[in-house]
Amino acid sequence: MKLLGRNKLQLLRGLDATTDVWLVNWISEVVNASWKHPGDVIKQFPTVTAANVDVFLFRVASQPHSIQLSIMFPLNIAVVTDLKNMS
């Protein structure tokens, strides 16, 4: 997947070591993913929340934040559209 909107993730960097490791791993998994439909995302990330057919919320490690990711499956593009405070 091509991952756009990474600049929005800067707010999470440096919060703590666990979050930094989680973020690096999450980015790597998204970039190396080849999701074709929503079920592929849910299979790889069982704890993800599907906001609708192409928008997903990924809870960030032990933080009260979730990454909102919009996926254009036919184009193989994922866009970080928002960081949600879930507390």
mmCIF file of C-alpha atoms in Angstrom, residues 8-84:
data_model
loop_
_atom_site.group_PDB
_atom_site.id
_atom_site.type_symbol
_atom_site.label_atom_id
_atom_site.label_comp_id
_atom_site.label_asym_id
_atom_site.label_seq_id
_atom_site.Cartn_x
_atom_site.Cartn_y
_atom_site.Cartn_z
ATOM 1 C CA LYS A 8 -0.319 13.473 10.843
ATOM 2 C CA LEU A 9 1.460 10.718 12.776
ATOM 3 C CA GLN A 10 4.166 13.106 14.012
ATOM 4 C CA LEU A 11 1.943 13.987 16.978
ATOM 5 C CA LEU A 12 2.408 10.428 18.258
ATOM 6 C CA ARG A 13 6.188 10.292 17.971
ATOM 7 C CA GLY A 14 8.088 10.660 21.210
ATOM 8 C CA LEU A 15 5.109 10.090 23.513
ATOM 9 C CA ASP A 16 6.823 6.993 24.891
ATOM 10 C CA ALA A 17 9.022 4.130 23.699
ATOM 11 C CA THR A 18 6.129 1.679 23.377
ATOM 12 C CA THR A 19 4.204 4.043 21.118
ATOM 13 C CA ASP A 20 7.275 4.716 18.977
ATOM 14 C CA VAL A 21 7.859 0.983 18.422
ATOM 15 C CA TRP A 22 4.159 0.387 17.747
ATOM 16 C CA LEU A 23 4.073 3.236 15.211
ATOM 17 C CA VAL A 24 7.129 2.010 13.282
ATOM 18 C CA ASN A 25 5.647 -1.500 13.137
ATOM 19 C CA TRP A 26 2.179 -0.257 12.122
ATOM 20 C CA ILE A 27 3.601 1.874 9.291
ATOM 21 C CA SER A 28 5.666 -1.082 8.077
ATOM 22 C CA GLU A 29 2.650 -3.394 8.089
ATOM 23 C CA VAL A 30 0.480 -0.906 6.192
ATOM 24 C CA VAL A 31 3.162 -0.135 3.593
ATOM 25 C CA ASN A 32 3.779 -3.846 2.997
ATOM 26 C CA ALA A 33 0.085 -4.780 2.918
ATOM 27 C CA SER A 34 -1.725 -5.725 -0.267
ATOM 28 C CA TRP A 35 -5.306 -5.441 0.941
ATOM 29 C CA LYS A 36 -7.958 -5.979 -1.717
ATOM 30 C CA HIS A 37 -11.074 -5.612 0.444
ATOM 31 C CA PRO A 38 -12.067 -4.671 4.025
ATOM 32 C CA GLY A 39 -11.891 -8.272 5.213
ATOM 33 C CA ASP A 40 -8.152 -8.306 4.521
ATOM 34 C CA VAL A 41 -7.637 -5.379 6.914
ATOM 35 C CA ILE A 42 -9.718 -7.018 9.635
ATOM 36 C CA LYS A 43 -7.867 -10.320 9.183
ATOM 37 C CA GLN A 44 -4.481 -8.617 9.631
ATOM 38 C CA PHE A 45 -5.654 -6.323 12.462
ATOM 39 C CA PRO A 46 -8.434 -8.132 14.389
ATOM 40 C CA THR A 47 -8.840 -5.216 16.837
ATOM 41 C CA VAL A 48 -9.389 -2.596 14.127
ATOM 42 C CA THR A 49 -12.749 -0.805 14.060
ATOM 43 C CA ALA A 50 -14.413 -0.400 10.675
ATOM 44 C CA ALA A 51 -16.047 3.053 10.632
ATOM 45 C CA ASN A 52 -17.460 2.235 7.193
ATOM 46 C CA VAL A 53 -16.518 0.114 4.193
ATOM 47 C CA ASP A 54 -13.227 1.936 3.525
ATOM 48 C CA VAL A 55 -12.425 3.816 6.765
ATOM 49 C CA PHE A 56 -10.783 2.103 9.730
ATOM 50 C CA LEU A 57 -9.746 3.143 13.242
ATOM 51 C CA PHE A 58 -6.530 1.655 14.633
ATOM 52 C CA ARG A 59 -6.057 2.011 18.405
ATOM 53 C CA VAL A 60 -2.510 3.248 19.108
ATOM 54 C CA ALA A 61 -0.647 1.033 21.608
ATOM 55 C CA SER A 62 -1.481 2.204 25.141
ATOM 56 C CA GLN A 63 -2.451 5.701 24.006
ATOM 57 C CA PRO A 64 -5.984 7.137 24.016
ATOM 58 C CA HIS A 65 -5.634 7.803 20.280
ATOM 59 C CA SER A 66 -6.761 6.006 17.161
ATOM 60 C CA ILE A 67 -5.437 6.479 13.650
ATOM 61 C CA GLN A 68 -8.214 6.975 11.123
ATOM 62 C CA LEU A 69 -7.172 5.365 7.853
ATOM 63 C CA SER A 70 -9.088 5.682 4.601
ATOM 64 C CA ILE A 71 -8.264 2.966 2.087
ATOM 65 C CA MET A 72 -8.795 3.104 -1.656
ATOM 66 C CA PHE A 73 -8.560 -0.617 -2.316
ATOM 67 C CA PRO A 74 -8.552 -0.544 -6.157
ATOM 68 C CA LEU A 75 -5.693 2.004 -6.164
ATOM 69 C CA ASN A 76 -3.691 0.318 -3.378
ATOM 70 C CA ILE A 77 -3.570 3.626 -1.450
ATOM 71 C CA ALA A 78 -4.115 4.241 2.270
ATOM 72 C CA VAL A 79 -4.469 7.758 3.688
ATOM 73 C CA VAL A 80 -4.118 8.782 7.326
ATOM 74 C CA THR A 81 -7.051 11.182 7.515
ATOM 75 C CA ASP A 82 -7.166 11.938 11.238
ATOM 76 C CA LEU A 83 -5.997 11.125 14.745
ATOM 77 C CA LYS A 84 -8.938 10.574 17.057
#
